[in-house]
mmCIF file of C-alpha atoms and ligand atoms in Angstrom:
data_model
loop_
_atom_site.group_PDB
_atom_site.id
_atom_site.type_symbol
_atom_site.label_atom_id
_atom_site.label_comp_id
_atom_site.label_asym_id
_atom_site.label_seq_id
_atom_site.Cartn_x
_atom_site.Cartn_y
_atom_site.Cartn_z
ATOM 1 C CA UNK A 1 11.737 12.303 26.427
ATOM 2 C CA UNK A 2 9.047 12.403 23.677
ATOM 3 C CA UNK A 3 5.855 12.380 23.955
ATOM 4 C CA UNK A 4 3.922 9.903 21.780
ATOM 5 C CA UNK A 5 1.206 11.621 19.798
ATOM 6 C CA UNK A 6 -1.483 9.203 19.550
ATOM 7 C CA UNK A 7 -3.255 11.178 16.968
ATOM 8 C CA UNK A 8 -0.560 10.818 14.765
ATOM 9 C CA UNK A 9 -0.024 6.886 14.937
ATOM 10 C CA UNK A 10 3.061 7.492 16.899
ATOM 11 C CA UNK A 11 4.586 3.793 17.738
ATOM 12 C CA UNK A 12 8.148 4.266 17.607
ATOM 13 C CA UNK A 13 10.134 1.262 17.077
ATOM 14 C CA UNK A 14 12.791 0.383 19.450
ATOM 15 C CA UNK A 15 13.738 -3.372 18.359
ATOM 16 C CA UNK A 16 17.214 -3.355 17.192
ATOM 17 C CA UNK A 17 16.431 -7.094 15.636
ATOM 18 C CA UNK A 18 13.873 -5.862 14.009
ATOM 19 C CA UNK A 19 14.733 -2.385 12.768
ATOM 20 C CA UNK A 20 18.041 -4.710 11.659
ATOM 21 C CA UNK A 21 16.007 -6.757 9.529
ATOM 22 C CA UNK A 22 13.845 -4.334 8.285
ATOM 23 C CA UNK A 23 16.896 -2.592 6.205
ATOM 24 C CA UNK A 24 18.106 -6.268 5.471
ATOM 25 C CA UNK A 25 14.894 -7.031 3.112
ATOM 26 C CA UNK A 26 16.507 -5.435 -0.323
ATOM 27 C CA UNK A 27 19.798 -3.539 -0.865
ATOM 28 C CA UNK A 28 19.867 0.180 0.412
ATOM 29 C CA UNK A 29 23.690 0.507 -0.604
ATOM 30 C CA UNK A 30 23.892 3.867 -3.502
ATOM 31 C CA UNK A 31 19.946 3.112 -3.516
ATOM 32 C CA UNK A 32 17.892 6.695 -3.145
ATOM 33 C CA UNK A 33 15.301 6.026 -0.257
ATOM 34 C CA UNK A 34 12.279 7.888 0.507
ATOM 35 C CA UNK A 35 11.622 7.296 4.356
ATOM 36 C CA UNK A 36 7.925 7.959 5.369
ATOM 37 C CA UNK A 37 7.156 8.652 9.198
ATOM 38 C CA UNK A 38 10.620 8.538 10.477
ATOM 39 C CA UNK A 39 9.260 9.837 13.805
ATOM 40 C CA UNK A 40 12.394 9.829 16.095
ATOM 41 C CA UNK A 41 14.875 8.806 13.339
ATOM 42 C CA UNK A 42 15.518 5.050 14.838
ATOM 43 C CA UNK A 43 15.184 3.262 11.522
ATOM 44 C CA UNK A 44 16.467 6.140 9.481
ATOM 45 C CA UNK A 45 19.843 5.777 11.330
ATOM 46 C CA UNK A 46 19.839 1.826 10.601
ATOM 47 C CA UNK A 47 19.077 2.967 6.664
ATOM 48 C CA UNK A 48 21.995 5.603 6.597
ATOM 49 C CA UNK A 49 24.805 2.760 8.163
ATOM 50 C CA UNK A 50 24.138 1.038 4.622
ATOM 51 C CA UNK A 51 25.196 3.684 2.250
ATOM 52 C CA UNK A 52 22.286 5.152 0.417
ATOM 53 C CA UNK A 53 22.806 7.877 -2.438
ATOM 54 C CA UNK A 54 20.269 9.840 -0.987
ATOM 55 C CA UNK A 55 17.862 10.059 2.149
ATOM 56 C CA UNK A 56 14.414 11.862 1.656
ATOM 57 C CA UNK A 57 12.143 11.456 5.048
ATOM 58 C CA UNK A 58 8.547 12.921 5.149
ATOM 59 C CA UNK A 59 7.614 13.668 8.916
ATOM 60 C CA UNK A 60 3.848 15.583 9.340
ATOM 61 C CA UNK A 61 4.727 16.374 13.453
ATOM 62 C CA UNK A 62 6.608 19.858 13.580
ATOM 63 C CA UNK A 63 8.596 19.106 16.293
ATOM 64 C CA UNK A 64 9.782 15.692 15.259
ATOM 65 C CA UNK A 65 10.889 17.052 11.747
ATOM 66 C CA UNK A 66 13.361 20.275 13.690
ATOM 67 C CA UNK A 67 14.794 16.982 15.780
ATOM 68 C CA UNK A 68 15.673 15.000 12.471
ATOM 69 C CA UNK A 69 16.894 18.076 11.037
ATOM 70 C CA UNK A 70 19.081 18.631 13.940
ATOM 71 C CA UNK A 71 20.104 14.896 14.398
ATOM 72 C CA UNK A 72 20.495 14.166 10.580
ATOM 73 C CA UNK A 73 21.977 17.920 9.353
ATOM 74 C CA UNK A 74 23.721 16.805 6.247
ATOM 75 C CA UNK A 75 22.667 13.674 6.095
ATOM 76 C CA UNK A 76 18.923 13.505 5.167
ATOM 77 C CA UNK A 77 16.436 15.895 3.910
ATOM 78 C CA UNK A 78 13.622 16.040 6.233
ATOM 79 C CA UNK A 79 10.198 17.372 4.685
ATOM 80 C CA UNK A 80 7.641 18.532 7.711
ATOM 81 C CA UNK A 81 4.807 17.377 5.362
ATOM 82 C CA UNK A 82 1.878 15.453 5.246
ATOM 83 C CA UNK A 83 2.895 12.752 3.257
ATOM 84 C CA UNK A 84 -1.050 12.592 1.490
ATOM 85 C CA UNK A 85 -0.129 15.762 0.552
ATOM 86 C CA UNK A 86 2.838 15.268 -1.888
ATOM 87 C CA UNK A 87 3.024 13.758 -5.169
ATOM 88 C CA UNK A 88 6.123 12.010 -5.356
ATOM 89 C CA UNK A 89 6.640 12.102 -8.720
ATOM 90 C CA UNK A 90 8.258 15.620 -8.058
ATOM 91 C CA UNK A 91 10.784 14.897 -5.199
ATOM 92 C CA UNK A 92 13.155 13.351 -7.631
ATOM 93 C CA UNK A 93 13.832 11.985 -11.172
ATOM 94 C CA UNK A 94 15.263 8.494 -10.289
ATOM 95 C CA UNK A 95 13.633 5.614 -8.372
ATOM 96 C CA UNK A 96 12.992 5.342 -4.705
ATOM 97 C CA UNK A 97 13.221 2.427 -2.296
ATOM 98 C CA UNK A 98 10.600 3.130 0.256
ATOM 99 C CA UNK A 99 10.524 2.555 3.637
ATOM 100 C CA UNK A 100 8.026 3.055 6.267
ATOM 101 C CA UNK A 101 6.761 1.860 9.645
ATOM 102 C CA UNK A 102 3.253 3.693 8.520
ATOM 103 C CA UNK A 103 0.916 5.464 10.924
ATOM 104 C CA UNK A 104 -2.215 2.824 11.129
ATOM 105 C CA UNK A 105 -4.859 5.392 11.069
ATOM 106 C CA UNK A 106 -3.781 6.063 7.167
ATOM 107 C CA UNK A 107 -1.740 3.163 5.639
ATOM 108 C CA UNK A 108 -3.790 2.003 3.406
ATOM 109 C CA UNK A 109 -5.261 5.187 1.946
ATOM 110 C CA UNK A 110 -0.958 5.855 1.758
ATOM 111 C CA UNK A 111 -1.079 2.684 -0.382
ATOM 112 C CA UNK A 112 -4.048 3.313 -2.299
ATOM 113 C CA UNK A 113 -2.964 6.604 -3.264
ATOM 114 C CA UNK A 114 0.393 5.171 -4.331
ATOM 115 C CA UNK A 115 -0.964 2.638 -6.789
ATOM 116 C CA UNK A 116 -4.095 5.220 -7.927
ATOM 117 C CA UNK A 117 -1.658 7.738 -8.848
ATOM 118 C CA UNK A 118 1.053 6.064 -10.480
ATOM 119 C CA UNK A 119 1.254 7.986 -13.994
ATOM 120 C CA UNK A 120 4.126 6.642 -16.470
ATOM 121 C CA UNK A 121 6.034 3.740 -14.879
ATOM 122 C CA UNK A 122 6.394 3.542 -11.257
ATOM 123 C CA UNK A 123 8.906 6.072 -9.112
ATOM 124 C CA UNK A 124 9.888 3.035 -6.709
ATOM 125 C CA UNK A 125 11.663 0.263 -6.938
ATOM 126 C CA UNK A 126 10.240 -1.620 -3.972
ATOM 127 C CA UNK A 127 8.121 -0.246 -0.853
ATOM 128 C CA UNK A 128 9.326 -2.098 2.428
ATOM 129 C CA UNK A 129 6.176 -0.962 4.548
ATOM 130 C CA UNK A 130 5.046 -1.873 8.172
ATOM 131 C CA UNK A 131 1.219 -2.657 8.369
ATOM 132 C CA UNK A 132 -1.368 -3.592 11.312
ATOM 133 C CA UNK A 133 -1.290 -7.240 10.848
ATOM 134 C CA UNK A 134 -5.104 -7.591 10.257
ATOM 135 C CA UNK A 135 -4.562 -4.568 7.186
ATOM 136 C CA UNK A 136 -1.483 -6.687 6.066
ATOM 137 C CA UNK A 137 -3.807 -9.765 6.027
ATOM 138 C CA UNK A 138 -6.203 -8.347 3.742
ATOM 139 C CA UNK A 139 -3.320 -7.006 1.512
ATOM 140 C CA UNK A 140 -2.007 -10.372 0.888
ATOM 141 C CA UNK A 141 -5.330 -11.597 1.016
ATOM 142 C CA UNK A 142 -6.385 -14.345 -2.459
ATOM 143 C CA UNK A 143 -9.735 -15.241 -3.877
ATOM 144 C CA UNK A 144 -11.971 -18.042 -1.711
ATOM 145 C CA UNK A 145 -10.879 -16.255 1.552
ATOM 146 C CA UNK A 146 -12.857 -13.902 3.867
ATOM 147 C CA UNK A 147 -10.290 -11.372 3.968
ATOM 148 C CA UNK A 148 -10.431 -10.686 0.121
ATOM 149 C CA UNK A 149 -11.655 -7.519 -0.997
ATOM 150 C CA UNK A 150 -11.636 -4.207 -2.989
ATOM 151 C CA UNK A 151 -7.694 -3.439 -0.818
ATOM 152 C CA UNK A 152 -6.009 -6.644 -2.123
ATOM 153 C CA UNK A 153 -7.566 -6.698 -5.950
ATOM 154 C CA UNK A 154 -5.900 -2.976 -6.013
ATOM 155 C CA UNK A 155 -2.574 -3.802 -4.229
ATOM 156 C CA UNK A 156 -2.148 -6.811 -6.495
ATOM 157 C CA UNK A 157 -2.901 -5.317 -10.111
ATOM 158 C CA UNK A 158 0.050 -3.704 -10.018
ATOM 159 C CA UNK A 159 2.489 -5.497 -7.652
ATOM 160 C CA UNK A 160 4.127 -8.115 -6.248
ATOM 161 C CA UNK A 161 3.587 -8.304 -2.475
ATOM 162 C CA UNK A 162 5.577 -10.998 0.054
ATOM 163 C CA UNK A 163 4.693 -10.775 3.993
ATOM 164 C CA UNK A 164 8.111 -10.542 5.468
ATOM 165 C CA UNK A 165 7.392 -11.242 9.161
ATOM 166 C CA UNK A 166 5.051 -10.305 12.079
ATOM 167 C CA UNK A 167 6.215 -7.746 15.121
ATOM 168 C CA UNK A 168 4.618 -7.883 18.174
ATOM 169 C CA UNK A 169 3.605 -4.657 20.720
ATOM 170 C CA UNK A 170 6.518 -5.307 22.066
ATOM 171 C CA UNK A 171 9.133 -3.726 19.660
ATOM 172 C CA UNK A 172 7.215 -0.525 19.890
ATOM 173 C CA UNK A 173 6.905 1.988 22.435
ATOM 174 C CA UNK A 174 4.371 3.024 23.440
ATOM 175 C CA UNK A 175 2.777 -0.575 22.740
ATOM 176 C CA UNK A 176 0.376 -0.919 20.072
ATOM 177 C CA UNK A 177 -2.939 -2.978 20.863
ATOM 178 C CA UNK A 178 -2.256 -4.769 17.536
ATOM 179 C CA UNK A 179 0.113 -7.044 15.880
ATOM 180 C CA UNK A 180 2.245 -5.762 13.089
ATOM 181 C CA UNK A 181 3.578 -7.418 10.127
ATOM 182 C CA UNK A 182 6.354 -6.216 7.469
ATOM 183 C CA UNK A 183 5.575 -6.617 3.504
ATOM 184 C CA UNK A 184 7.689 -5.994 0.426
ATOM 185 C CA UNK A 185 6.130 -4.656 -2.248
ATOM 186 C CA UNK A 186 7.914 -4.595 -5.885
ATOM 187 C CA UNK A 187 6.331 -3.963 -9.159
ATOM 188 C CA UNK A 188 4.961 -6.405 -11.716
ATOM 189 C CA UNK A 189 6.513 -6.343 -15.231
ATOM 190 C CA UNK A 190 3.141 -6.942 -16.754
ATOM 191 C CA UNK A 191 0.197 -5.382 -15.602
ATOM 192 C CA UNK A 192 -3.140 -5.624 -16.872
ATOM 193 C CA UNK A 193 -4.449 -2.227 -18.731
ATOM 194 C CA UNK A 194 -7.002 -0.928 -17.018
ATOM 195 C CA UNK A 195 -7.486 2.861 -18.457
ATOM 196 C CA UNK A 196 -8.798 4.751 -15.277
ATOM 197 C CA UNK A 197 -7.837 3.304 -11.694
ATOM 198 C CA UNK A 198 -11.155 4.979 -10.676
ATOM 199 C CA UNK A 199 -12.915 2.211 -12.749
ATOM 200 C CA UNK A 200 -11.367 -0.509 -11.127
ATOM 201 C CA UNK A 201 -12.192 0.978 -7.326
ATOM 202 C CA UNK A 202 -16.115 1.525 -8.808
ATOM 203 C CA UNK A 203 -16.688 -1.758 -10.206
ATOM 204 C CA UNK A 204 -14.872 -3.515 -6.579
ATOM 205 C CA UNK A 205 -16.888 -1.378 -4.576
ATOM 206 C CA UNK A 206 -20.382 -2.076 -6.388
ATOM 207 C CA UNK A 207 -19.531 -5.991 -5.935
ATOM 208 C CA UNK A 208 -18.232 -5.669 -2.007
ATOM 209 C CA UNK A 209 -20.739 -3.403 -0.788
ATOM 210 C CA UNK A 210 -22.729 -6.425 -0.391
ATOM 211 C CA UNK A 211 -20.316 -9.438 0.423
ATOM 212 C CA UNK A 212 -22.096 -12.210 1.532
ATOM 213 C CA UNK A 213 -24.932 -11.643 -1.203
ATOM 214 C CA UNK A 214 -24.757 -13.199 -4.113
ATOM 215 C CA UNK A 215 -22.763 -11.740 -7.536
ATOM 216 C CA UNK A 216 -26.387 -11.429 -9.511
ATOM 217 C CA UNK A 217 -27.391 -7.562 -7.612
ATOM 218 C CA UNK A 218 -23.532 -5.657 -8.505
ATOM 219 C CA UNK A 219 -23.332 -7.529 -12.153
ATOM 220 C CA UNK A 220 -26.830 -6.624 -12.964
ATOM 221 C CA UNK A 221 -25.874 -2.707 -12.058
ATOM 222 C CA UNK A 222 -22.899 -2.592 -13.395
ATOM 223 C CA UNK A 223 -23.990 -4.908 -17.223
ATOM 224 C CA UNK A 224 -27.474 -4.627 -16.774
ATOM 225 C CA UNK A 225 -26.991 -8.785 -17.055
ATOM 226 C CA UNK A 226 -24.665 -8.731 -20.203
ATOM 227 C CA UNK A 227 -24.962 -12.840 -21.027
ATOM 228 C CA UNK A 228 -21.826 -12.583 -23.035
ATOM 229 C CA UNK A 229 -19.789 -10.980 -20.397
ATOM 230 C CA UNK A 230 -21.111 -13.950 -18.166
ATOM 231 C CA UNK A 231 -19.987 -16.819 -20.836
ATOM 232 C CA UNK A 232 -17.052 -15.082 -21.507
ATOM 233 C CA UNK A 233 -15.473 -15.248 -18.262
ATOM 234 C CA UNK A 234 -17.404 -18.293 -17.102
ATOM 235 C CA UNK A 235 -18.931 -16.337 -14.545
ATOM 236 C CA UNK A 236 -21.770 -18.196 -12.073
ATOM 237 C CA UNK A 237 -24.121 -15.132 -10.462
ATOM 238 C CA UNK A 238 -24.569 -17.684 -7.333
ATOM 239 C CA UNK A 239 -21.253 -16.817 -6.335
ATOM 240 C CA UNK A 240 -20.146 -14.411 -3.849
ATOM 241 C CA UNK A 241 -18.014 -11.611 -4.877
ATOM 242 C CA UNK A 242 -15.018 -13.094 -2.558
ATOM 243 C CA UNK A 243 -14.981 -16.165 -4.987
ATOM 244 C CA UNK A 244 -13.840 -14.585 -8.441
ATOM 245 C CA UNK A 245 -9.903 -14.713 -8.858
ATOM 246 C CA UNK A 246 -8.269 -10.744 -9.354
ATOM 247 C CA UNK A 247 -8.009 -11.577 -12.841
ATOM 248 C CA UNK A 248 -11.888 -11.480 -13.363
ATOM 249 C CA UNK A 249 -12.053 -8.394 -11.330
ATOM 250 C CA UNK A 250 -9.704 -6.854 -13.746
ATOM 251 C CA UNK A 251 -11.518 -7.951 -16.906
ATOM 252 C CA UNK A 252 -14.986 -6.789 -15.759
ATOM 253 C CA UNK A 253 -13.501 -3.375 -15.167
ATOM 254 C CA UNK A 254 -11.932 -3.694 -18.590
ATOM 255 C CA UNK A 255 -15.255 -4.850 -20.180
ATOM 256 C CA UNK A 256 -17.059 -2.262 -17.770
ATOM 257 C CA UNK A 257 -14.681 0.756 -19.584
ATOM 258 C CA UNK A 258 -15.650 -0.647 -22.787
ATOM 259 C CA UNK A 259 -19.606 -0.396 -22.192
ATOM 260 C CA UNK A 260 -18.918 3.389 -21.055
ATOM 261 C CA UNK A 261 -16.249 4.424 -24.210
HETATM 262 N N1 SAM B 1 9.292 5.143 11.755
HETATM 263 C C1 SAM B 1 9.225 5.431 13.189
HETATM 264 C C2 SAM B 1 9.614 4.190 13.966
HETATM 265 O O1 SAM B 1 9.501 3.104 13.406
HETATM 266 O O2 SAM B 1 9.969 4.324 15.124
HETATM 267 C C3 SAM B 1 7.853 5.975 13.618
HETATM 268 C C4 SAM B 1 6.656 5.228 13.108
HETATM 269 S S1 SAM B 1 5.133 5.806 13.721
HETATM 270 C C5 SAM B 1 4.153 4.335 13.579
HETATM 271 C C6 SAM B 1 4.437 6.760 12.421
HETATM 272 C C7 SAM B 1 5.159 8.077 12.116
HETATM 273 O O3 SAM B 1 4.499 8.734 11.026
HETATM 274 C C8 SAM B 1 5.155 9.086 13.250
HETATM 275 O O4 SAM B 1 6.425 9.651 13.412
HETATM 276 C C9 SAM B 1 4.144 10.156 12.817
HETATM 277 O O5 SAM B 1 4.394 11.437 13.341
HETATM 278 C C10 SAM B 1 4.295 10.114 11.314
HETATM 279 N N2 SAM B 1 3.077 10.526 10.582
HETATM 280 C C11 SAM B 1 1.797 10.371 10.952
HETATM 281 N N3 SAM B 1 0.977 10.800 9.993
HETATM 282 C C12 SAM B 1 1.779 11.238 8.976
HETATM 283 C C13 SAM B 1 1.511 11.816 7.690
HETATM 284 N N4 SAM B 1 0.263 12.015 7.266
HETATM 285 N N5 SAM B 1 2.571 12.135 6.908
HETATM 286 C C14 SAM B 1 3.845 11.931 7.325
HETATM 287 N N6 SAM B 1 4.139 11.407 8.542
HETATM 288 C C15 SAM B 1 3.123 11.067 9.340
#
């Protein structure tokens, strides 16, 4: 019997339904897949019943990994690694499909490094990932809502994102205190150029640090109150920062790269 590591995010999924569906969202037959947290190998078995070319899991617990190892022998290279750790660019030269049921405690810094670091073109095809429902919320989140924010202006520059379903504590064990919810995650075919990533997480984080406050404070820092910036994209500073669309949030860190070339 394993021990769940709580330190680790350790949920392990035990919902046949639902580790069925999960590998039903896109075609895994001759597809390479990168698994990420396989923890006892539940949802890694489901992936390897529907014919992938190639099975790549990351696990970061030791013991976990040797069990996979010993479980999956030929079938799947396990890496004991912490999956922060790896650039993913270098674990092979064709495109991944991605799953993982993510550990909570780092999902979205998982995502955020994913999109940060993308260099030419994107090494996945589509990431099937397993969020908190709350961080899922603010994923999918669009402008005029109170769950908009810095996470969902990054996810959504550079992909396409569709909430599968919810999971309840139930289909885990040990039970989660949260809901979960599935999202697919494929990239856009046009993507607004934005030079540096680091720009666009600057110029969010200067207009969220304050959310309910008016837009007049962040665009005054950032364009010391640039009138044509303001006319240009028919901005109004009595807005809050949750009310401009992602588009504008893109622009301003375009126009924010050109002040600083
Ligand atoms: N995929 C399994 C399932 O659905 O039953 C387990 C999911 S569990 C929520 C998260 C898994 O990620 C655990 O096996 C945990 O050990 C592993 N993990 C936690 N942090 C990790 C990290 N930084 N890198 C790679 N794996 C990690």
């Amino acid at each position: 019997m394993i021990k769940a590591k709580k330190s680790l995010g350790q949920n392990f999924l035990i919902d046949a339904n639902i580790l069925e569906r999960i590998v039903n969202v896109i075609q895994i037959k001759e597809k390479n897949i990168l698994e990420i947290g396989p923890g006892t190998g539940a949802l890694t078995s489901c992936i390897l019943k529907k014919n992938p070319k190639k099975v790549i899991v990351v696990e970061k617990d030791k013991n976990l990994a040797e069990t996979l190892e010993q479980n999956f022998r030929d079938e799947v290279t396990v890496i004991n690694k912490d999956i922060l750790e790896i650039d993913e660019h270098s674990l092979i030269n064709e495109k991944f499909t991605v799953f993982g049921n993510l550990p909570y405690n780092i999902s979205t810094e998982i995502l955020s490094k994913w999109i940060i670091n993308l260099k030419d073109g994107f090494w996945f095809d589509h990431l099937v990932l397993m969020f908190q429902k709350e961080v899922a919320n603010r994923i999918i989140s669009k402008f005029n809502t109170s769950t908009y924010g810095r996470l969902s202006i990054l996810a959504n520059w550079k992909l396409k994102i569709v909430k599968i379903c919810d999971i309840k504590p139930v289909s885990f064990s040990p039970k989660p205190k949260v809901d979960s919810s599935l999202l697919l995650f494929t990239p856009k075919n046009k993507i607004f150029k934005i030079e540096d990533p680091k720009n666009l997480e600057k110029v969010t984080r200067v207009f969220f640090s304050h959310r309910r406050k008016m837009l007049k404070k962040p665009f005054n820092q950032l364009f010391n109150g640039d009138q044509k910036i303001l006319d240009k994209f028919k901005i109004d500073l009595n807005l809050r920062p949750q009310n401009l669309d992602f588009e504008t949030y893109y622009q301003l860190t375009s126009e924010y790269e050109n002040l600083r070339s």
